[in-house]
JSON list of C-alpha atoms in Angstrom, two decimals:
[
{"chain": "A", "resi": 1042, "resn": "ASP", "atom": "CA", "xyz": [-15.23, -0.59, -1.35]},
{"chain": "A", "resi": 1043, "resn": "ALA", "atom": "CA", "xyz": [-16.47, -0.94, 2.72]},
{"chain": "A", "resi": 1044, "resn": "LYS", "atom": "CA", "xyz": [-14.91, 1.84, 4.14]},
{"chain": "A", "resi": 1045, "resn": "THR", "atom": "CA", "xyz": [-13.04, 2.80, 7.54]},
{"chain": "A", "resi": 1046, "resn": "THR", "atom": "CA", "xyz": [-13.15, 4.91, 10.08]},
{"chain": "A", "resi": 1047, "resn": "GLN", "atom": "CA", "xyz": [-9.72, 5.85, 12.24]},
{"chain": "A", "resi": 1048, "resn": "PRO", "atom": "CA", "xyz": [-8.50, 9.13, 14.51]},
{"chain": "A", "resi": 1049, "resn": "ASN", "atom": "CA", "xyz": [-6.16, 11.25, 12.42]},
{"chain": "A", "resi": 1050, "resn": "SER", "atom": "CA", "xyz": [-3.61, 11.34, 14.82]},
{"chain": "A", "resi": 1051, "resn": "MET", "atom": "CA", "xyz": [-2.50, 9.35, 18.15]},
{"chain": "A", "resi": 1052, "resn": "GLU", "atom": "CA", "xyz": [0.24, 9.86, 20.47]},
{"chain": "A", "resi": 1053, "resn": "SER", "atom": "CA", "xyz": [2.05, 7.04, 22.69]},
{"chain": "A", "resi": 1054, "resn": "ASN", "atom": "CA", "xyz": [5.25, 7.12, 24.69]},
{"chain": "A", "resi": 1055, "resn": "GLU", "atom": "CA", "xyz": [8.39, 4.44, 23.96]},
{"chain": "A", "resi": 1056, "resn": "GLU", "atom": "CA", "xyz": [8.19, 1.32, 25.88]},
{"chain": "A", "resi": 1057, "resn": "GLU", "atom": "CA", "xyz": [4.32, 2.08, 26.35]},
{"chain": "A", "resi": 1058, "resn": "PRO", "atom": "CA", "xyz": [1.38, -0.08, 25.01]},
{"chain": "A", "resi": 1059, "resn": "VAL", "atom": "CA", "xyz": [-0.75, 1.85, 22.08]},
{"chain": "A", "resi": 1060, "resn": "HIS", "atom": "CA", "xyz": [-4.36, 0.27, 20.79]},
{"chain": "A", "resi": 1061, "resn": "LEU", "atom": "CA", "xyz": [-4.94, 1.87, 17.39]},
{"chain": "A", "resi": 1062, "resn": "PRO", "atom": "CA", "xyz": [-8.96, 2.11, 16.78]},
{"chain": "A", "resi": 1063, "resn": "CYS", "atom": "CA", "xyz": [-10.60, 1.52, 13.36]},
{"chain": "A", "resi": 1064, "resn": "ASN", "atom": "CA", "xyz": [-14.50, 1.07, 12.94]},
{"chain": "A", "resi": 1065, "resn": "HIS", "atom": "CA", "xyz": [-15.83, -0.51, 9.95]},
{"chain": "A", "resi": 1066, "resn": "SER", "atom": "CA", "xyz": [-19.42, -0.67, 10.92]},
{"chain": "A", "resi": 1067, "resn": "THR", "atom": "CA", "xyz": [-20.45, -2.18, 7.09]},
{"chain": "A", "resi": 1068, "resn": "ILE", "atom": "CA", "xyz": [-18.14, -4.88, 6.38]},
{"chain": "A", "resi": 1069, "resn": "SER", "atom": "CA", "xyz": [-19.42, -7.83, 4.50]},
{"chain": "A", "resi": 1070, "resn": "GLY", "atom": "CA", "xyz": [-19.03, -11.45, 5.93]},
{"chain": "A", "resi": 1071, "resn": "THR", "atom": "CA", "xyz": [-16.21, -12.12, 3.85]},
{"chain": "A", "resi": 1072, "resn": "ASP", "atom": "CA", "xyz": [-13.72, -9.03, 4.80]},
{"chain": "A", "resi": 1073, "resn": "TYR", "atom": "CA", "xyz": [-10.22, -9.47, 5.68]},
{"chain": "A", "resi": 1074, "resn": "ILE", "atom": "CA", "xyz": [-8.80, -6.70, 7.94]},
{"chain": "A", "resi": 1075, "resn": "HIS", "atom": "CA", "xyz": [-5.74, -5.84, 7.06]},
{"chain": "A", "resi": 1076, "resn": "TRP", "atom": "CA", "xyz": [-2.95, -3.08, 8.48]},
{"chain": "A", "resi": 1077, "resn": "TYR", "atom": "CA", "xyz": [-0.37, -1.78, 7.06]},
{"chain": "A", "resi": 1078, "resn": "ARG", "atom": "CA", "xyz": [2.11, 1.17, 8.20]},
{"chain": "A", "resi": 1079, "resn": "GLN", "atom": "CA", "xyz": [3.94, 3.34, 6.28]},
{"chain": "A", "resi": 1080, "resn": "LEU", "atom": "CA", "xyz": [7.23, 5.26, 7.58]},
{"chain": "A", "resi": 1081, "resn": "PRO", "atom": "CA", "xyz": [8.41, 8.42, 6.82]},
{"chain": "A", "resi": 1082, "resn": "SER", "atom": "CA", "xyz": [9.79, 8.48, 3.20]},
{"chain": "A", "resi": 1083, "resn": "GLN", "atom": "CA", "xyz": [8.85, 4.69, 3.03]},
{"chain": "A", "resi": 1084, "resn": "GLY", "atom": "CA", "xyz": [6.71, 2.09, 0.50]},
{"chain": "A", "resi": 1085, "resn": "PRO", "atom": "CA", "xyz": [3.33, 0.67, 3.10]},
{"chain": "A", "resi": 1086, "resn": "GLU", "atom": "CA", "xyz": [4.76, -2.20, 5.08]},
{"chain": "A", "resi": 1087, "resn": "TYR", "atom": "CA", "xyz": [2.33, -5.46, 5.91]},
{"chain": "A", "resi": 1088, "resn": "VAL", "atom": "CA", "xyz": [1.56, -5.63, 10.01]},
{"chain": "A", "resi": 1089, "resn": "ILE", "atom": "CA", "xyz": [-1.47, -7.86, 10.33]},
{"chain": "A", "resi": 1090, "resn": "HIS", "atom": "CA", "xyz": [-4.25, -9.32, 9.34]},
{"chain": "A", "resi": 1091, "resn": "GLY", "atom": "CA", "xyz": [-7.48, -11.28, 10.31]},
{"chain": "A", "resi": 1092, "resn": "LEU", "atom": "CA", "xyz": [-11.13, -12.55, 9.83]},
{"chain": "A", "resi": 1093, "resn": "THR", "atom": "CA", "xyz": [-12.91, -13.39, 12.78]},
{"chain": "A", "resi": 1094, "resn": "SER", "atom": "CA", "xyz": [-9.91, -14.39, 15.53]},
{"chain": "A", "resi": 1095, "resn": "ASN", "atom": "CA", "xyz": [-7.83, -12.53, 17.38]},
{"chain": "A", "resi": 1096, "resn": "VAL", "atom": "CA", "xyz": [-4.08, -12.58, 15.71]},
{"chain": "A", "resi": 1097, "resn": "ASN", "atom": "CA", "xyz": [-0.89, -11.81, 17.49]},
{"chain": "A", "resi": 1098, "resn": "ASN", "atom": "CA", "xyz": [2.61, -11.86, 15.29]},
{"chain": "A", "resi": 1099, "resn": "ARG", "atom": "CA", "xyz": [5.62, -10.77, 15.74]},
{"chain": "A", "resi": 1100, "resn": "MET", "atom": "CA", "xyz": [4.83, -7.33, 14.90]},
{"chain": "A", "resi": 1101, "resn": "ALA", "atom": "CA", "xyz": [1.62, -6.60, 16.47]},
{"chain": "A", "resi": 1102, "resn": "SER", "atom": "CA", "xyz": [-1.62, -7.79, 17.76]},
{"chain": "A", "resi": 1103, "resn": "LEU", "atom": "CA", "xyz": [-5.16, -7.17, 16.41]},
{"chain": "A", "resi": 1104, "resn": "ALA", "atom": "CA", "xyz": [-8.29, -7.71, 18.09]},
{"chain": "A", "resi": 1105, "resn": "ILE", "atom": "CA", "xyz": [-11.28, -7.80, 16.62]},
{"chain": "A", "resi": 1106, "resn": "ALA", "atom": "CA", "xyz": [-14.58, -6.80, 18.22]},
{"chain": "A", "resi": 1107, "resn": "GLU", "atom": "CA", "xyz": [-17.53, -9.72, 17.99]},
{"chain": "A", "resi": 1108, "resn": "ASP", "atom": "CA", "xyz": [-19.78, -8.03, 15.69]},
{"chain": "A", "resi": 1109, "resn": "ARG", "atom": "CA", "xyz": [-16.59, -7.54, 13.49]},
{"chain": "A", "resi": 1110, "resn": "LYS", "atom": "CA", "xyz": [-17.81, -3.83, 13.49]},
{"chain": "A", "resi": 1111, "resn": "SER", "atom": "CA", "xyz": [-14.49, -2.90, 14.72]},
{"chain": "A", "resi": 1112, "resn": "SER", "atom": "CA", "xyz": [-10.99, -3.71, 15.15]},
{"chain": "A", "resi": 1113, "resn": "THR", "atom": "CA", "xyz": [-7.97, -2.60, 17.36]},
{"chain": "A", "resi": 1114, "resn": "LEU", "atom": "CA", "xyz": [-4.26, -2.86, 16.30]},
{"chain": "A", "resi": 1115, "resn": "ILE", "atom": "CA", "xyz": [-1.61, -3.18, 18.46]},
{"chain": "A", "resi": 1116, "resn": "LEU", "atom": "CA", "xyz": [1.81, -2.26, 19.88]},
{"chain": "A", "resi": 1117, "resn": "HIS", "atom": "CA", "xyz": [2.98, -4.26, 23.17]},
{"chain": "A", "resi": 1118, "resn": "ARG", "atom": "CA", "xyz": [5.58, -2.07, 23.44]},
{"chain": "A", "resi": 1119, "resn": "ALA", "atom": "CA", "xyz": [6.45, 1.42, 21.27]},
{"chain": "A", "resi": 1120, "resn": "THR", "atom": "CA", "xyz": [9.11, 1.90, 19.80]},
{"chain": "A", "resi": 1121, "resn": "LEU", "atom": "CA", "xyz": [10.82, 5.07, 18.62]},
{"chain": "A", "resi": 1122, "resn": "ARG", "atom": "CA", "xyz": [10.97, 3.36, 15.08]},
{"chain": "A", "resi": 1123, "resn": "ASP", "atom": "CA", "xyz": [6.76, 2.41, 15.16]},
{"chain": "A", "resi": 1124, "resn": "ALA", "atom": "CA", "xyz": [6.54, 6.24, 14.54]},
{"chain": "A", "resi": 1125, "resn": "ALA", "atom": "CA", "xyz": [4.34, 6.05, 11.16]},
{"chain": "A", "resi": 1126, "resn": "VAL", "atom": "CA", "xyz": [0.60, 6.30, 9.57]},
{"chain": "A", "resi": 1127, "resn": "TYR", "atom": "CA", "xyz": [-1.11, 3.31, 10.22]},
{"chain": "A", "resi": 1128, "resn": "TYR", "atom": "CA", "xyz": [-3.76, 2.40, 7.81]},
{"chain": "A", "resi": 1129, "resn": "CYS", "atom": "CA", "xyz": [-6.77, -0.23, 8.17]},
{"chain": "A", "resi": 1130, "resn": "ILE", "atom": "CA", "xyz": [-8.08, -1.49, 4.51]},
{"chain": "A", "resi": 1131, "resn": "LEU", "atom": "CA", "xyz": [-10.99, -3.73, 4.24]},
{"chain": "A", "resi": 1132, "resn": "ARG", "atom": "CA", "xyz": [-10.25, -6.80, 1.56]},
{"chain": "A", "resi": 1133, "resn": "PRO", "atom": "CA", "xyz": [-13.06, -8.83, 0.05]},
{"chain": "A", "resi": 1134, "resn": "LEU", "atom": "CA", "xyz": [-12.25, -12.20, -0.48]},
{"chain": "A", "resi": 1135, "resn": "THR", "atom": "CA", "xyz": [-14.19, -12.43, -4.00]},
{"chain": "A", "resi": 1136, "resn": "GLN", "atom": "CA", "xyz": [-12.35, -14.74, -6.26]},
{"chain": "A", "resi": 1137, "resn": "GLY", "atom": "CA", "xyz": [-11.73, -13.10, -9.80]},
{"chain": "A", "resi": 1138, "resn": "GLY", "atom": "CA", "xyz": [-11.97, -8.94, -8.03]},
{"chain": "A", "resi": 1139, "resn": "SER", "atom": "CA", "xyz": [-9.77, -6.79, -8.11]},
{"chain": "A", "resi": 1140, "resn": "GLU", "atom": "CA", "xyz": [-6.59, -7.11, -5.63]},
{"chain": "A", "resi": 1141, "resn": "LYS", "atom": "CA", "xyz": [-6.64, -3.61, -4.83]},
{"chain": "A", "resi": 1142, "resn": "LEU", "atom": "CA", "xyz": [-5.85, -1.71, -1.84]},
{"chain": "A", "resi": 1143, "resn": "VAL", "atom": "CA", "xyz": [-8.00, 0.65, -0.87]},
{"chain": "A", "resi": 1144, "resn": "PHE", "atom": "CA", "xyz": [-5.87, 3.58, 1.72]},
{"chain": "A", "resi": 1145, "resn": "GLY", "atom": "CA", "xyz": [-8.10, 6.08, 3.68]},
{"chain": "A", "resi": 1146, "resn": "LYS", "atom": "CA", "xyz": [-6.27, 8.85, 5.79]},
{"chain": "A", "resi": 1147, "resn": "GLY", "atom": "CA", "xyz": [-4.92, 6.26, 8.24]},
{"chain": "A", "resi": 1148, "resn": "THR", "atom": "CA", "xyz": [-3.82, 7.07, 11.93]},
{"chain": "A", "resi": 1149, "resn": "LYS", "atom": "CA", "xyz": [-0.56, 9.73, 12.56]},
{"chain": "A", "resi": 1150, "resn": "LEU", "atom": "CA", "xyz": [1.25, 7.79, 15.33]},
{"chain": "A", "resi": 1151, "resn": "THR", "atom": "CA", "xyz": [3.80, 9.77, 16.92]},
{"chain": "A", "resi": 1152, "resn": "VAL", "atom": "CA", "xyz": [5.81, 7.97, 19.90]},
{"chain": "A", "resi": 1153, "resn": "ASN", "atom": "CA", "xyz": [7.85, 10.13, 22.21]},
{"chain": "A", "resi": 1154, "resn": "PRO", "atom": "CA", "xyz": [10.91, 9.19, 23.90]},
{"chain": "B", "resi": 523, "resn": "ASN", "atom": "CA", "xyz": [15.73, -12.83, -0.82]},
{"chain": "B", "resi": 524, "resn": "ALA", "atom": "CA", "xyz": [15.51, -9.02, -2.32]},
{"chain": "B", "resi": 525, "resn": "GLY", "atom": "CA", "xyz": [12.20, -7.66, -2.01]},
{"chain": "B", "resi": 526, "resn": "VAL", "atom": "CA", "xyz": [10.30, -5.14, -4.21]},
{"chain": "B", "resi": 527, "resn": "MET", "atom": "CA", "xyz": [13.06, -3.10, -6.11]},
{"chain": "B", "resi": 528, "resn": "GLN", "atom": "CA", "xyz": [12.28, 0.58, -7.93]},
{"chain": "B", "resi": 529, "resn": "ASN", "atom": "CA", "xyz": [14.36, 2.59, -9.96]},
{"chain": "B", "resi": 530, "resn": "PRO", "atom": "CA", "xyz": [15.13, 5.32, -10.00]},
{"chain": "B", "resi": 531, "resn": "ARG", "atom": "CA", "xyz": [14.42, 6.40, -6.65]},
{"chain": "B", "resi": 532, "resn": "HIS", "atom": "CA", "xyz": [13.98, 9.97, -7.76]},
{"chain": "B", "resi": 533, "resn": "LEU", "atom": "CA", "xyz": [13.60, 11.11, -11.01]},
{"chain": "B", "resi": 534, "resn": "VAL", "atom": "CA", "xyz": [12.71, 14.83, -12.46]},
{"chain": "B", "resi": 535, "resn": "ARG", "atom": "CA", "xyz": [11.19, 15.79, -15.99]},
{"chain": "B", "resi": 536, "resn": "ARG", "atom": "CA", "xyz": [10.18, 18.81, -16.89]},
{"chain": "B", "resi": 537, "resn": "ARG", "atom": "CA", "xyz": [6.72, 19.35, -18.41]},
{"chain": "B", "resi": 538, "resn": "GLY", "atom": "CA", "xyz": [6.40, 17.52, -22.12]},
{"chain": "B", "resi": 539, "resn": "GLN", "atom": "CA", "xyz": [8.93, 15.33, -21.16]},
{"chain": "B", "resi": 540, "resn": "GLU", "atom": "CA", "xyz": [8.18, 11.08, -20.72]},
{"chain": "B", "resi": 541, "resn": "ALA", "atom": "CA", "xyz": [9.07, 9.21, -17.06]},
{"chain": "B", "resi": 542, "resn": "ARG", "atom": "CA", "xyz": [9.38, 5.43, -17.22]},
{"chain": "B", "resi": 543, "resn": "LEU", "atom": "CA", "xyz": [9.77, 4.12, -13.69]},
{"chain": "B", "resi": 544, "resn": "ARG", "atom": "CA", "xyz": [10.75, 0.57, -13.40]},
{"chain": "B", "resi": 545, "resn": "CYS", "atom": "CA", "xyz": [9.35, -2.00, -10.98]},
{"chain": "B", "resi": 546, "resn": "SER", "atom": "CA", "xyz": [11.13, -5.36, -10.21]},
{"chain": "B", "resi": 547, "resn": "PRO", "atom": "CA", "xyz": [8.25, -7.18, -7.82]},
{"chain": "B", "resi": 548, "resn": "MET", "atom": "CA", "xyz": [9.99, -9.70, -5.44]},
{"chain": "B", "resi": 549, "resn": "LYS", "atom": "CA", "xyz": [11.33, -13.26, -6.75]},
{"chain": "B", "resi": 550, "resn": "GLY", "atom": "CA", "xyz": [8.55, -15.53, -7.76]},
{"chain": "B", "resi": 551, "resn": "HIS", "atom": "CA", "xyz": [5.90, -13.25, -7.82]},
{"chain": "B", "resi": 552, "resn": "SER", "atom": "CA", "xyz": [3.32, -12.91, -11.24]},
{"chain": "B", "resi": 553, "resn": "HIS", "atom": "CA", "xyz": [1.40, -9.40, -9.84]},
{"chain": "B", "resi": 554, "resn": "VAL", "atom": "CA", "xyz": [2.17, -6.64, -9.36]},
{"chain": "B", "resi": 555, "resn": "TYR", "atom": "CA", "xyz": [0.45, -2.72, -8.21]},
{"chain": "B", "resi": 556, "resn": "TRP", "atom": "CA", "xyz": [1.23, 0.19, -8.75]},
{"chain": "B", "resi": 557, "resn": "TYR", "atom": "CA", "xyz": [-0.08, 3.08, -6.16]},
{"chain": "B", "resi": 558, "resn": "ARG", "atom": "CA", "xyz": [0.41, 6.58, -6.36]},
{"chain": "B", "resi": 559, "resn": "GLN", "atom": "CA", "xyz": [0.48, 9.44, -3.48]},
{"chain": "B", "resi": 560, "resn": "LEU", "atom": "CA", "xyz": [0.51, 13.48, -4.17]},
{"chain": "B", "resi": 561, "resn": "PRO", "atom": "CA", "xyz": [1.90, 15.89, -1.65]},
{"chain": "B", "resi": 562, "resn": "GLU", "atom": "CA", "xyz": [0.31, 15.70, 1.76]},
{"chain": "B", "resi": 563, "resn": "GLU", "atom": "CA", "xyz": [-2.51, 12.84, 0.39]},
{"chain": "B", "resi": 564, "resn": "GLY", "atom": "CA", "xyz": [-3.32, 9.57, 1.26]},
{"chain": "B", "resi": 565, "resn": "LEU", "atom": "CA", "xyz": [-1.98, 6.24, -1.58]},
{"chain": "B", "resi": 566, "resn": "LYS", "atom": "CA", "xyz": [-4.25, 5.66, -4.22]},
{"chain": "B", "resi": 567, "resn": "PHE", "atom": "CA", "xyz": [-4.56, 2.52, -6.45]},
{"chain": "B", "resi": 568, "resn": "MET", "atom": "CA", "xyz": [-3.79, 2.97, -10.25]},
{"chain": "B", "resi": 569, "resn": "VAL", "atom": "CA", "xyz": [-2.92, -0.32, -11.85]},
{"chain": "B", "resi": 570, "resn": "TYR", "atom": "CA", "xyz": [-2.67, -4.17, -11.52]},
{"chain": "B", "resi": 571, "resn": "LEU", "atom": "CA", "xyz": [-1.17, -6.50, -13.41]},
{"chain": "B", "resi": 572, "resn": "GLN", "atom": "CA", "xyz": [-0.26, -10.00, -13.80]},
{"chain": "B", "resi": 573, "resn": "LYS", "atom": "CA", "xyz": [2.72, -10.98, -16.63]},
{"chain": "B", "resi": 574, "resn": "GLU", "atom": "CA", "xyz": [1.78, -9.53, -19.61]},
{"chain": "B", "resi": 575, "resn": "ASN", "atom": "CA", "xyz": [-1.80, -8.47, -18.61]},
{"chain": "B", "resi": 576, "resn": "ILE", "atom": "CA", "xyz": [-3.40, -6.05, -17.41]},
{"chain": "B", "resi": 577, "resn": "ILE", "atom": "CA", "xyz": [-6.26, -7.19, -14.78]},
{"chain": "B", "resi": 578, "resn": "ASP", "atom": "CA", "xyz": [-7.85, -3.63, -13.29]},
{"chain": "B", "resi": 579, "resn": "GLU", "atom": "CA", "xyz": [-6.75, -0.35, -14.57]},
{"chain": "B", "resi": 580, "resn": "SER", "atom": "CA", "xyz": [-9.84, 1.60, -12.66]},
{"chain": "B", "resi": 581, "resn": "GLY", "atom": "CA", "xyz": [-7.37, 3.89, -10.70]},
{"chain": "B", "resi": 582, "resn": "MET", "atom": "CA", "xyz": [-5.31, 4.80, -13.90]},
{"chain": "B", "resi": 583, "resn": "PRO", "atom": "CA", "xyz": [-5.66, 8.36, -15.61]},
{"chain": "B", "resi": 584, "resn": "LYS", "atom": "CA", "xyz": [-7.66, 7.82, -19.00]},
{"chain": "B", "resi": 585, "resn": "GLU", "atom": "CA", "xyz": [-4.75, 9.71, -20.81]},
{"chain": "B", "resi": 586, "resn": "ARG", "atom": "CA", "xyz": [-1.34, 9.70, -20.66]},
{"chain": "B", "resi": 587, "resn": "PHE", "atom": "CA", "xyz": [-0.51, 7.08, -18.13]},
{"chain": "B", "resi": 588, "resn": "SER", "atom": "CA", "xyz": [0.40, 3.40, -19.17]},
{"chain": "B", "resi": 589, "resn": "ALA", "atom": "CA", "xyz": [1.57, 0.44, -17.72]},
{"chain": "B", "resi": 590, "resn": "GLU", "atom": "CA", "xyz": [2.90, -2.74, -18.87]},
{"chain": "B", "resi": 591, "resn": "PHE", "atom": "CA", "xyz": [4.60, -6.02, -17.14]},
{"chain": "B", "resi": 592, "resn": "PRO", "atom": "CA", "xyz": [6.28, -8.27, -20.03]},
{"chain": "B", "resi": 593, "resn": "LYS", "atom": "CA", "xyz": [7.33, -12.07, -19.62]},
{"chain": "B", "resi": 594, "resn": "GLU", "atom": "CA", "xyz": [10.66, -11.24, -19.59]},
{"chain": "B", "resi": 595, "resn": "GLY", "atom": "CA", "xyz": [11.95, -7.88, -17.47]},
{"chain": "B", "resi": 596, "resn": "PRO", "atom": "CA", "xyz": [10.03, -5.41, -15.36]},
{"chain": "B", "resi": 597, "resn": "SER", "atom": "CA", "xyz": [7.57, -4.01, -14.76]},
{"chain": "B", "resi": 598, "resn": "ILE", "atom": "CA", "xyz": [6.80, -0.38, -16.16]},
{"chain": "B", "resi": 599, "resn": "LEU", "atom": "CA", "xyz": [4.99, 2.64, -15.19]},
{"chain": "B", "resi": 600, "resn": "ARG", "atom": "CA", "xyz": [5.60, 5.32, -18.25]},
{"chain": "B", "resi": 601, "resn": "ILE", "atom": "CA", "xyz": [3.92, 8.87, -18.07]},
{"chain": "B", "resi": 602, "resn": "GLN", "atom": "CA", "xyz": [3.97, 10.65, -21.29]},
{"chain": "B", "resi": 603, "resn": "GLN", "atom": "CA", "xyz": [3.87, 14.54, -21.66]},
{"chain": "B", "resi": 604, "resn": "VAL", "atom": "CA", "xyz": [4.04, 15.20, -17.59]},
{"chain": "B", "resi": 605, "resn": "VAL", "atom": "CA", "xyz": [2.99, 17.65, -15.75]},
{"chain": "B", "resi": 606, "resn": "ARG", "atom": "CA", "xyz": [3.54, 19.68, -12.49]},
{"chain": "B", "resi": 607, "resn": "GLY", "atom": "CA", "xyz": [0.49, 17.91, -11.56]},
{"chain": "B", "resi": 608, "resn": "ASP", "atom": "CA", "xyz": [2.27, 14.35, -12.12]},
{"chain": "B", "resi": 609, "resn": "SER", "atom": "CA", "xyz": [4.98, 15.06, -9.03]},
{"chain": "B", "resi": 610, "resn": "ALA", "atom": "CA", "xyz": [3.95, 12.63, -6.39]},
{"chain": "B", "resi": 611, "resn": "ALA", "atom": "CA", "xyz": [5.65, 9.32, -5.10]},
{"chain": "B", "resi": 612, "resn": "TYR", "atom": "CA", "xyz": [4.76, 6.29, -7.20]},
{"chain": "B", "resi": 613, "resn": "PHE", "atom": "CA", "xyz": [4.60, 2.61, -4.77]},
{"chain": "B", "resi": 614, "resn": "CYS", "atom": "CA", "xyz": [5.21, -0.86, -6.30]},
{"chain": "B", "resi": 615, "resn": "ALA", "atom": "CA", "xyz": [4.25, -4.02, -4.74]},
{"chain": "B", "resi": 616, "resn": "SER", "atom": "CA", "xyz": [3.68, -7.70, -5.48]},
{"chain": "B", "resi": 617, "resn": "SER", "atom": "CA", "xyz": [1.98, -10.55, -4.11]},
{"chain": "B", "resi": 618, "resn": "PRO", "atom": "CA", "xyz": [2.55, -14.10, -5.13]},
{"chain": "B", "resi": 619, "resn": "GLY", "atom": "CA", "xyz": [-0.39, -15.09, -6.38]},
{"chain": "B", "resi": 620, "resn": "THR", "atom": "CA", "xyz": [-4.23, -15.23, -5.25]},
{"chain": "B", "resi": 621, "resn": "SER", "atom": "CA", "xyz": [-3.91, -18.43, -3.57]},
{"chain": "B", "resi": 622, "resn": "GLY", "atom": "CA", "xyz": [-4.65, -19.22, -0.12]},
{"chain": "B", "resi": 623, "resn": "ARG", "atom": "CA", "xyz": [-2.64, -17.26, 2.16]},
{"chain": "B", "resi": 624, "resn": "ALA", "atom": "CA", "xyz": [-0.72, -16.12, -0.57]},
{"chain": "B", "resi": 625, "resn": "ARG", "atom": "CA", "xyz": [-2.57, -12.97, -1.77]},
{"chain": "B", "resi": 626, "resn": "ASN", "atom": "CA", "xyz": [-3.56, -11.54, 1.27]},
{"chain": "B", "resi": 627, "resn": "GLU", "atom": "CA", "xyz": [-0.32, -10.02, 1.34]},
{"chain": "B", "resi": 628, "resn": "GLN", "atom": "CA", "xyz": [1.49, -7.04, -0.83]},
{"chain": "B", "resi": 629, "resn": "PHE", "atom": "CA", "xyz": [5.10, -6.16, -0.48]},
{"chain": "B", "resi": 630, "resn": "PHE", "atom": "CA", "xyz": [5.78, -2.40, -1.15]},
{"chain": "B", "resi": 631, "resn": "GLY", "atom": "CA", "xyz": [9.03, -0.81, -2.59]},
{"chain": "B", "resi": 632, "resn": "PRO", "atom": "CA", "xyz": [10.98, 1.77, -1.73]},
{"chain": "B", "resi": 633, "resn": "GLY", "atom": "CA", "xyz": [8.96, 4.24, -3.92]},
{"chain": "B", "resi": 634, "resn": "THR", "atom": "CA", "xyz": [9.85, 6.77, -7.13]},
{"chain": "B", "resi": 635, "resn": "ARG", "atom": "CA", "xyz": [9.67, 10.21, -6.34]},
{"chain": "B", "resi": 636, "resn": "LEU", "atom": "CA", "xyz": [9.15, 12.54, -9.36]},
{"chain": "B", "resi": 637, "resn": "THR", "atom": "CA", "xyz": [9.54, 15.41, -9.91]},
{"chain": "B", "resi": 638, "resn": "VAL", "atom": "CA", "xyz": [8.18, 17.79, -12.54]},
{"chain": "B", "resi": 639, "resn": "LEU", "atom": "CA", "xyz": [9.45, 21.21, -13.02]}
]
């Protein structure tokens, strides 16, 4: 399984943008980059995913480096409800393979009021 | 559309008893995954099932643990003769399938927190 590296923790202030980095230098050409988050005492929640181009949805934006060896999850205006552990996960696009998600330690985001 | 449902939300068992955890996937979803989160640790994949079939059980402990996803009814994760080390949060996720965009997202339930006394 391809590995990702994320900072253990980050802090942000409410209503400010947050940039959560992820390094994945061993990514292969068909690996999708996924982000999930886990709020306290809840199950993980899908945030966003992409392959090569930057992606936007109602929750966040995903900026992918041109060489795909790193990516950044962007929360445009952090709220207290965004305090969670954020996981960057690589998912190979292979037919017939396991669909499992491989979670690392993630980044624990603290949002200050 | 109701999300993934898990029950019970909390389960207390004494050492040696059996634990049965249930997961009802989202409507229309035919793929189910089980993950375990030990205290202060990350989420670990256990097993991936489709209706009536186990596709990947590479994360399942070799003994005492089993999973099924019958044609009718919820998916069941069964732990026999529980030990204190089984105390953890068990999460179920579901997805609609592997075709196109649909395969890319897993929807998680709220989890079952198992405590073994």
